[in-house]
Coordinates of C-alpha atoms in Angstrom, one line a residue:
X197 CA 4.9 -8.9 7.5
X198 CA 3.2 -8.6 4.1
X199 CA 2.0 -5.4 2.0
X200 CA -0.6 -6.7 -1.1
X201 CA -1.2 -3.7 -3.5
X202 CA -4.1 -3.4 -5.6
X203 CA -3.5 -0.5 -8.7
X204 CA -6.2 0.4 -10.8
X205 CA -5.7 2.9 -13.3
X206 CA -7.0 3.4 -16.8
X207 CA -9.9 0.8 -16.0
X208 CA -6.5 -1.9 -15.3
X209 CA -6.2 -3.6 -12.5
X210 CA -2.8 -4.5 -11.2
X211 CA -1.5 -6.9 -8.3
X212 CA 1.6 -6.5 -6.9
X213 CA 2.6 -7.9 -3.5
X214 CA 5.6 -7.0 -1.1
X215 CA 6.9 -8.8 1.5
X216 CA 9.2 -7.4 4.3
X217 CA 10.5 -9.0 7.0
X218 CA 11.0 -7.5 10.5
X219 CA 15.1 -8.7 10.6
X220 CA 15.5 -6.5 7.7
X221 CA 13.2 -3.8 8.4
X222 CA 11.5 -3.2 11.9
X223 CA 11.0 0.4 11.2
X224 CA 9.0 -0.3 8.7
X225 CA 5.8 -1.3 10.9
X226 CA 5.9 2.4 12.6
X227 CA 6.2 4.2 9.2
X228 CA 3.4 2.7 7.5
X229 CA 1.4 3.3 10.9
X230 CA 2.8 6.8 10.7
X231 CA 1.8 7.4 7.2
X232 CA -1.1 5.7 6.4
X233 CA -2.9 5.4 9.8
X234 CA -2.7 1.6 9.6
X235 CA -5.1 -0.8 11.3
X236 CA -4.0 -4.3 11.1
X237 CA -5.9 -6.3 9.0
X238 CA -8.0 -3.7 7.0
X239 CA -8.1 -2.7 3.8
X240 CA -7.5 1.4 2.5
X241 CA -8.3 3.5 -0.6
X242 CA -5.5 6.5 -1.3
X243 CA -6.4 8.4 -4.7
X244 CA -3.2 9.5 -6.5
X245 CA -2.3 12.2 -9.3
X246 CA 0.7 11.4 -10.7
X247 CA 2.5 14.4 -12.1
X248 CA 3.1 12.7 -15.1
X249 CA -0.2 12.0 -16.6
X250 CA -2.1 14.0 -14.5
X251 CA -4.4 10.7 -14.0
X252 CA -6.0 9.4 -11.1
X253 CA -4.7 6.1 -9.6
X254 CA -6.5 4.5 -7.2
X255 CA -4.6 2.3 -4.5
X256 CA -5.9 -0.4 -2.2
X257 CA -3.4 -1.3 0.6
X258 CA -4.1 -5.0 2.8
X259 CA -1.6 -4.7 5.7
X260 CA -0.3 -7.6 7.7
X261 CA 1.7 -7.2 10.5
X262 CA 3.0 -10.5 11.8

């Protein structure tokens, strides 16, 4: 399984990639189906305010479930 992360915020884009495996956590697969209506393979836009700055982040999520 592997989670890529795109962040942009500020006009800065920032890549950060996860990966998880199943052996460690095979919860994980339902929660992020849970949460963020996942469909394998596709790619998803969640806006964020963060408290702190009160700025908008914008967060693209690639989801492979394997």
């Amino acid at each position: 399984m592997s989670i890529s992360i795109q962040r942009k915020q500020d006009g800065e884009l920032i890549f950060q990639q996860f990966y998880y495996k199943k052996v460690i956590i095979p919860g994980l697969k339902i929660v992020i189906c849970g949460v963020f209506s996942v469909v394998l393979q596709e790619n998803f836009l969640m806006k964020r305010v963060s408290s702190h700055t009160q700025k908008l982040s914008f967060y693209y999520f690639n989801v492979s479930l394997v």
